[in-house]
PDB file of C-alpha atoms and ligand atoms in Angstrom:
ATOM      1  CA  MET D1437     -28.987  -9.543 196.141  1.00 75.00           C
ATOM      2  CA  ASN D1438     -31.167  -6.470 195.555  1.00 85.00           C
ATOM      3  CA  ASN D1439     -29.957  -3.423 193.572  1.00 84.00           C
ATOM      4  CA  SER D1440     -28.961  -1.373 196.582  1.00 85.00           C
ATOM      5  CA  ALA D1441     -26.913  -4.275 198.033  1.00 85.00           C
ATOM      6  CA  LYS D1442     -25.295  -4.767 194.600  1.00 83.00           C
ATOM      7  CA  ASN D1443     -24.331  -1.070 194.481  1.00 86.00           C
ATOM      8  CA  ILE D1444     -22.809  -1.200 197.971  1.00 89.00           C
ATOM      9  CA  TYR D1445     -20.823  -4.311 196.986  1.00 85.00           C
ATOM     10  CA  LYS D1446     -19.611  -2.620 193.764  1.00 88.00           C
ATOM     11  CA  GLU D1447     -18.595   0.541 195.660  1.00 89.00           C
ATOM     12  CA  GLU D1448     -16.717  -1.499 198.281  1.00 91.00           C
ATOM     13  CA  LYS D1449     -14.887  -3.346 195.523  1.00 92.00           C
ATOM     14  CA  ARG D1450     -14.003  -0.077 193.763  1.00 91.00           C
ATOM     15  CA  LYS D1451     -12.607   1.395 197.007  1.00 92.00           C
ATOM     16  CA  LYS D1452     -10.475  -1.697 197.566  1.00 93.00           C
ATOM     17  CA  ILE D1453      -9.002  -1.599 194.066  1.00 94.00           C
ATOM     18  CA  LYS D1454      -8.368   2.138 194.428  1.00 91.00           C
ATOM     19  CA  GLN D1455      -6.526   1.594 197.730  1.00 92.00           C
ATOM     20  CA  GLU D1456      -4.235  -0.872 195.960  1.00 93.00           C
ATOM     21  CA  LEU D1457      -3.575   1.665 193.191  1.00 92.00           C
ATOM     22  CA  ASP D1458      -2.925   4.430 195.752  1.00 92.00           C
ATOM     23  CA  ILE D1459       0.116   2.533 197.075  1.00 93.00           C
ATOM     24  CA  LYS D1460       1.755   2.699 193.624  1.00 93.00           C
ATOM     25  CA  ARG D1461       1.080   6.374 192.841  1.00 95.00           C
ATOM     26  CA  LEU D1462       3.882   8.806 191.995  1.00 96.00           C
ATOM     27  CA  PRO D1463       3.826  12.122 193.937  1.00 97.00           C
ATOM     28  CA  CYS D1464       3.012  14.154 190.835  1.00 98.00           C
ATOM     29  CA  ALA D1465      -0.129  16.102 189.912  1.00 98.00           C
ATOM     30  CA  VAL D1466      -1.659  17.924 186.964  1.00 98.00           C
ATOM     31  CA  GLY D1467      -3.564  21.209 187.285  1.00 97.00           C
ATOM     32  CA  ILE D1468      -6.075  22.694 184.856  1.00 97.00           C
ATOM     33  CA  SER D1469      -8.056  25.837 185.518  1.00 95.00           C
ATOM     34  CA  GLU D1470      -9.148  26.731 181.972  1.00 92.00           C
ATOM     35  CA  SER D1471     -10.188  24.421 179.134  1.00 93.00           C
ATOM     36  CA  LYS D1472     -12.448  24.613 176.105  1.00 95.00           C
ATOM     37  CA  PHE D1473     -13.155  20.904 175.592  1.00 91.00           C
ATOM     38  CA  PHE D1474     -14.217  18.407 178.277  1.00 95.00           C
ATOM     39  CA  GLU D1475     -12.839  15.622 176.042  1.00 94.00           C
ATOM     40  CA  ASN D1476      -9.293  16.955 176.486  1.00 95.00           C
ATOM     41  CA  VAL D1477      -9.617  16.973 180.277  1.00 96.00           C
ATOM     42  CA  GLY D1478     -11.139  13.476 180.089  1.00 95.00           C
ATOM     43  CA  GLY D1479      -8.171  12.301 178.000  1.00 94.00           C
ATOM     44  CA  ILE D1480      -5.757  13.779 180.554  1.00 96.00           C
ATOM     45  CA  ILE D1481      -7.518  11.923 183.389  1.00 95.00           C
ATOM     46  CA  ARG D1482      -7.066   8.680 181.438  1.00 94.00           C
ATOM     47  CA  THR D1483      -3.347   9.461 181.062  1.00 95.00           C
ATOM     48  CA  ILE D1484      -3.079  10.185 184.784  1.00 96.00           C
ATOM     49  CA  ASN D1485      -4.500   6.750 185.433  1.00 95.00           C
ATOM     50  CA  ALA D1486      -2.025   5.175 183.002  1.00 95.00           C
ATOM     51  CA  PHE D1487       0.965   6.681 184.834  1.00 96.00           C
ATOM     52  CA  LEU D1488      -0.714   6.499 188.267  1.00 96.00           C
ATOM     53  CA  LEU D1489      -0.224  10.019 189.552  1.00 97.00           C
ATOM     54  CA  GLN D1490      -1.222  11.337 192.934  1.00 97.00           C
ATOM     55  CA  GLU D1491      -4.017  13.657 191.789  1.00 96.00           C
ATOM     56  CA  ILE D1492      -5.475  16.014 189.237  1.00 96.00           C
ATOM     57  CA  VAL D1493      -6.650  19.426 190.403  1.00 96.00           C
ATOM     58  CA  LEU D1494      -9.366  21.087 188.337  1.00 96.00           C
ATOM     59  CA  ASP D1495     -11.573  24.114 188.348  1.00 93.00           C
ATOM     60  CA  GLU D1496     -15.129  22.768 188.477  1.00 93.00           C
ATOM     61  CA  LYS D1497     -16.003  24.339 185.120  1.00 94.00           C
ATOM     62  CA  VAL D1498     -13.520  22.128 183.238  1.00 93.00           C
ATOM     63  CA  TYR D1499     -14.663  18.771 184.661  1.00 88.00           C
ATOM     64  CA  ASN D1500     -17.311  16.605 183.062  1.00 83.00           C
ATOM     65  CA  LYS D1501     -17.599  13.055 184.386  1.00 82.00           C
ATOM     66  CA  TYR D1502     -18.964  11.684 181.112  1.00 76.00           C
ATOM     67  CA  ALA D1503     -15.883  12.710 179.130  1.00 79.00           C
ATOM     68  CA  CYS D1504     -13.601  10.504 181.265  1.00 79.00           C
ATOM     69  CA  ALA D1505     -14.669   7.104 179.882  1.00 77.00           C
ATOM     70  CA  GLY D1506     -14.752   5.687 183.441  1.00 82.00           C
ATOM     71  CA  ALA D1507     -11.122   6.541 184.302  1.00 80.00           C
ATOM     72  CA  ASP D1508     -12.222   9.109 186.905  1.00 84.00           C
ATOM     73  CA  LYS D1509     -13.486   6.439 189.306  1.00 88.00           C
ATOM     74  CA  TRP D1510      -9.902   5.302 189.944  1.00 91.00           C
ATOM     75  CA  GLU D1511      -8.378   8.775 190.298  1.00 93.00           C
ATOM     76  CA  ASN D1512      -8.078  11.483 192.945  1.00 93.00           C
ATOM     77  CA  ILE D1513      -9.905  14.394 191.345  1.00 94.00           C
ATOM     78  CA  ILE D1514      -9.699  17.552 193.434  1.00 95.00           C
ATOM     79  CA  ILE D1515     -11.994  20.437 192.536  1.00 95.00           C
ATOM     80  CA  GLN D1516     -10.436  23.816 193.413  1.00 96.00           C
ATOM     81  CA  LYS D1517     -11.058  27.347 192.238  1.00 95.00           C
ATOM     82  CA  ASP D1518      -7.460  28.420 192.885  1.00 96.00           C
ATOM     83  CA  ILE D1519      -5.291  25.523 191.736  1.00 97.00           C
ATOM     84  CA  ILE D1520      -2.015  27.413 192.333  1.00 97.00           C
ATOM     85  CA  SER D1521      -2.791  28.050 196.020  1.00 97.00           C
ATOM     86  CA  TYR D1522      -3.746  24.395 196.431  1.00 98.00           C
ATOM     87  CA  PHE D1523      -0.410  23.220 195.023  1.00 98.00           C
ATOM     88  CA  LYS D1524       1.605  25.741 197.055  1.00 98.00           C
ATOM     89  CA  LYS D1525      -0.199  24.769 200.244  1.00 98.00           C
ATOM     90  CA  ASN D1526       0.640  21.125 199.522  1.00 98.00           C
ATOM     91  CA  ASN D1527       4.344  21.772 198.846  1.00 98.00           C
ATOM     92  CA  TYR D1528       4.442  20.937 195.148  1.00 98.00           C
ATOM     93  CA  THR D1529       6.999  22.469 192.784  1.00 98.00           C
ATOM     94  CA  LEU D1530       4.908  24.234 190.141  1.00 98.00           C
ATOM     95  CA  ILE D1531       5.822  23.509 186.540  1.00 98.00           C
ATOM     96  CA  ALA D1532       4.111  25.351 183.703  1.00 98.00           C
ATOM     97  CA  LEU D1533       4.010  23.250 180.538  1.00 98.00           C
ATOM     98  CA  GLU D1534       3.978  26.062 178.004  1.00 98.00           C
ATOM     99  CA  GLN D1535       5.743  27.371 174.929  1.00 97.00           C
ATOM    100  CA  HIS D1536       7.490  30.528 176.021  1.00 96.00           C
ATOM    101  CA  GLU D1537      10.775  32.306 175.408  1.00 95.00           C
ATOM    102  CA  LYS D1538      11.917  31.374 178.916  1.00 93.00           C
ATOM    103  CA  SER D1539      10.908  27.691 178.590  1.00 98.00           C
ATOM    104  CA  ILE D1540      13.399  24.911 179.313  1.00 98.00           C
ATOM    105  CA  PRO D1541      13.278  22.102 176.707  1.00 98.00           C
ATOM    106  CA  LEU D1542      11.649  19.018 178.218  1.00 98.00           C
ATOM    107  CA  TRP D1543      14.673  16.809 177.639  1.00 93.00           C
ATOM    108  CA  ASP D1544      16.960  19.160 179.610  1.00 97.00           C
ATOM    109  CA  PHE D1545      14.638  19.214 182.587  1.00 98.00           C
ATOM    110  CA  LYS D1546      14.963  17.087 185.715  1.00 98.00           C
ATOM    111  CA  PHE D1547      11.532  16.925 187.294  1.00 98.00           C
ATOM    112  CA  PRO D1548      11.442  17.432 191.079  1.00 98.00           C
ATOM    113  CA  LEU D1549       9.793  14.380 192.646  1.00 97.00           C
ATOM    114  CA  LYS D1550       6.796  16.351 193.917  1.00 98.00           C
ATOM    115  CA  SER D1551       5.844  18.157 190.707  1.00 98.00           C
ATOM    116  CA  ALA D1552       2.564  19.808 189.756  1.00 98.00           C
ATOM    117  CA  ILE D1553       2.317  20.230 186.000  1.00 98.00           C
ATOM    118  CA  ILE D1554       0.072  23.124 185.005  1.00 98.00           C
ATOM    119  CA  MET D1555      -1.617  23.113 181.609  1.00 98.00           C
ATOM    120  CA  GLY D1556      -2.865  26.039 179.529  1.00 97.00           C
ATOM    121  CA  HIS D1557      -6.103  26.691 177.644  1.00 97.00           C
ATOM    122  CA  GLU D1558      -6.490  25.223 174.135  1.00 96.00           C
ATOM    123  CA  VAL D1559      -6.813  28.629 172.481  1.00 96.00           C
ATOM    124  CA  GLN D1560      -5.335  31.271 174.786  1.00 96.00           C
ATOM    125  CA  GLY D1561      -2.601  29.132 176.339  1.00 96.00           C
ATOM    126  CA  MET D1562      -1.533  30.083 179.867  1.00 96.00           C
ATOM    127  CA  THR D1563      -1.969  33.555 181.323  1.00 94.00           C
ATOM    128  CA  ASP D1564       1.169  35.510 182.280  1.00 95.00           C
ATOM    129  CA  GLU D1565      -0.252  35.744 185.789  1.00 95.00           C
ATOM    130  CA  MET D1566      -0.252  31.956 186.083  1.00 95.00           C
ATOM    131  CA  LEU D1567       3.151  31.566 184.408  1.00 97.00           C
ATOM    132  CA  ASN D1568       4.687  34.005 186.878  1.00 97.00           C
ATOM    133  CA  GLN D1569       3.485  31.938 189.812  1.00 97.00           C
ATOM    134  CA  CYS D1570       5.174  28.764 188.573  1.00 98.00           C
ATOM    135  CA  ASP D1571       8.703  27.738 189.597  1.00 98.00           C
ATOM    136  CA  PHE D1572       9.679  26.502 186.121  1.00 98.00           C
ATOM    137  CA  THR D1573       8.360  26.679 182.576  1.00 98.00           C
ATOM    138  CA  ILE D1574       9.142  23.790 180.269  1.00 98.00           C
ATOM    139  CA  GLU D1575       8.264  23.008 176.667  1.00 98.00           C
ATOM    140  CA  ILE D1576       8.221  20.111 174.252  1.00 98.00           C
ATOM    141  CA  PRO D1577      10.401  21.003 171.258  1.00 97.00           C
ATOM    142  CA  GLN D1578       8.496  20.948 167.953  1.00 97.00           C
ATOM    143  CA  TYR D1579       9.949  20.987 164.435  1.00 96.00           C
ATOM    144  CA  GLY D1580       7.025  20.943 162.020  1.00 97.00           C
ATOM    145  CA  LEU D1581       4.698  23.667 160.818  1.00 96.00           C
ATOM    146  CA  VAL D1582       1.962  23.183 163.412  1.00 96.00           C
ATOM    147  CA  GLU D1583       2.802  25.562 166.234  1.00 95.00           C
ATOM    148  CA  SER D1584       1.517  23.674 169.250  1.00 97.00           C
ATOM    149  CA  LEU D1585       0.305  20.249 170.377  1.00 98.00           C
ATOM    150  CA  ASN D1586      -3.151  19.321 171.544  1.00 97.00           C
ATOM    151  CA  VAL D1587      -3.214  19.929 175.321  1.00 97.00           C
ATOM    152  CA  SER D1588      -3.925  16.269 176.113  1.00 97.00           C
ATOM    153  CA  THR D1589      -1.090  15.117 173.838  1.00 98.00           C
ATOM    154  CA  ALA D1590       1.323  17.616 175.453  1.00 98.00           C
ATOM    155  CA  THR D1591       0.335  16.376 178.923  1.00 98.00           C
ATOM    156  CA  SER D1592       0.941  12.753 177.897  1.00 98.00           C
ATOM    157  CA  ILE D1593       4.444  13.514 176.624  1.00 98.00           C
ATOM    158  CA  ALA D1594       5.399  15.409 179.804  1.00 98.00           C
ATOM    159  CA  LEU D1595       3.975  12.701 182.061  1.00 98.00           C
ATOM    160  CA  TYR D1596       5.788  10.008 180.131  1.00 97.00           C
ATOM    161  CA  GLU D1597       9.050  11.879 180.771  1.00 97.00           C
ATOM    162  CA  TYR D1598       8.231  12.474 184.462  1.00 98.00           C
ATOM    163  CA  SER D1599       7.432   8.794 184.810  1.00 97.00           C
ATOM    164  CA  ARG D1600      10.601   7.722 182.976  1.00 95.00           C
ATOM    165  CA  GLN D1601      12.678   9.825 185.394  1.00 96.00           C
ATOM    166  CA  HIS D1602      10.957   8.771 188.612  1.00 96.00           C
ATOM    167  CA  ARG D1603       9.173   5.440 188.239  1.00 91.00           C
ATOM    168  CA  ALA D1604      12.455   3.559 187.899  1.00 76.00           C
ATOM    169  CA  CYS D1605      13.769   5.138 191.150  1.00 69.00           C
ATOM    170  CA  LEU D1606      10.950   3.818 193.333  1.00 65.00           C
TER     171      LEU D1606
HETATM  172  C1  SAM G2426      -3.002  24.176 171.915  1.00 54.90           C
HETATM  173  S1  SAM G2426      -1.937  24.741 173.133  1.00 54.90           S
HETATM  174  C2  SAM G2426      -2.273  26.501 173.222  1.00 54.90           C
HETATM  175  C3  SAM G2426      -1.885  27.229 172.022  1.00 54.90           C
HETATM  176  C4  SAM G2426      -2.235  28.698 172.092  1.00 54.90           C
HETATM  177  N1  SAM G2426      -2.804  29.077 170.870  1.00 54.90           N
HETATM  178  C5  SAM G2426      -1.018  29.525 172.373  1.00 54.90           C
HETATM  179  O1  SAM G2426      -0.564  30.169 171.461  1.00 54.90           O
HETATM  180  O2  SAM G2426      -0.531  29.533 173.508  1.00 54.90           O
HETATM  181  C6  SAM G2426      -2.724  24.241 174.634  1.00 54.90           C
HETATM  182  C7  SAM G2426      -1.799  23.959 175.760  1.00 54.90           C
HETATM  183  O3  SAM G2426      -1.091  22.750 175.511  1.00 54.90           O
HETATM  184  C8  SAM G2426       0.217  22.820 176.055  1.00 54.90           C
HETATM  185  N2  SAM G2426       1.170  22.688 174.948  1.00 54.90           N
HETATM  186  C9  SAM G2426       0.898  22.468 173.647  1.00 54.90           C
HETATM  187  N3  SAM G2426       2.022  22.308 172.933  1.00 54.90           N
HETATM  188  C10 SAM G2426       3.064  22.424 173.796  1.00 54.90           C
HETATM  189  C11 SAM G2426       4.483  22.326 173.686  1.00 54.90           C
HETATM  190  N4  SAM G2426       5.074  22.094 172.519  1.00 54.90           N
HETATM  191  N5  SAM G2426       5.228  22.487 174.795  1.00 54.90           N
HETATM  192  C12 SAM G2426       4.642  22.714 175.995  1.00 54.90           C
HETATM  193  N6  SAM G2426       3.304  22.809 176.166  1.00 54.90           N
HETATM  194  C13 SAM G2426       2.519  22.659 175.093  1.00 54.90           C
HETATM  195  C14 SAM G2426       0.297  24.147 176.787  1.00 54.90           C
HETATM  196  O4  SAM G2426      -0.063  23.954 178.130  1.00 54.90           O
HETATM  197  C15 SAM G2426      -0.744  24.993 176.050  1.00 54.90           C
HETATM  198  O5  SAM G2426      -1.217  26.066 176.828  1.00 54.90           O
END
C-alpha cells in the first residue's frame, strides 16, 4: 500500500470510529470565545472527549490543533465568531460558568439536557455582555485562598456534574 492509500485507509477508519462515538454523545456543548492559553483549550477538548459531548464551539483565535494531544480528531469542533448566536440558533440553554454574585452553586443546579456551557477568559473572566446573554450563571463553590480555578479544571468539574446528572438517564 502506498502512502496515499494508507492515509485514505486511516481516514476511513477514523470516520468509522467517530460515527460509533457519535451515537453515545450527550447533547451538551462547551463554548469559548476568549482564551489566553491554547493548552487550556486543548485540555478542555480532551475532557469533552472523556465525557463524549456533542460539540465544542470556539472562536478561531483560541484553537490550536497541536495543543489537543490528538483528542480533536474524535470531536466535533465548530469554529464560530459569535458562539452565543450559534447556540441560540441551535436551541441550547446557555449556561455561564462564572463566579458572580448572581451565580447558582453547581450542586444546586439541574442542568437542562441540551446545555451549552460558556467559559470565561483566564485573566478577565467573562464579559458582562456575554453573561447577560446566558440563561443561567453557575459557579463551583471554593473555600481556600485561591480565588478561582484554572479554566480547564473548572470545565472538567462542571462536565462531570452534567454527566452525572444525564448519563445515567440515557
Ligand atoms: C481563572 S478564571 C478567571 C478569573 C478572573 N481573574 C476573574 O476574576 O474573573 C477563568 C474562568 O474559569 C472559570 N472558573 C474558574 N473558577 C470558577 C469557579 N469557581 N466557578 C465557576 N467558574 C469558574 C470561569 O469561566 C472563569 O471565567
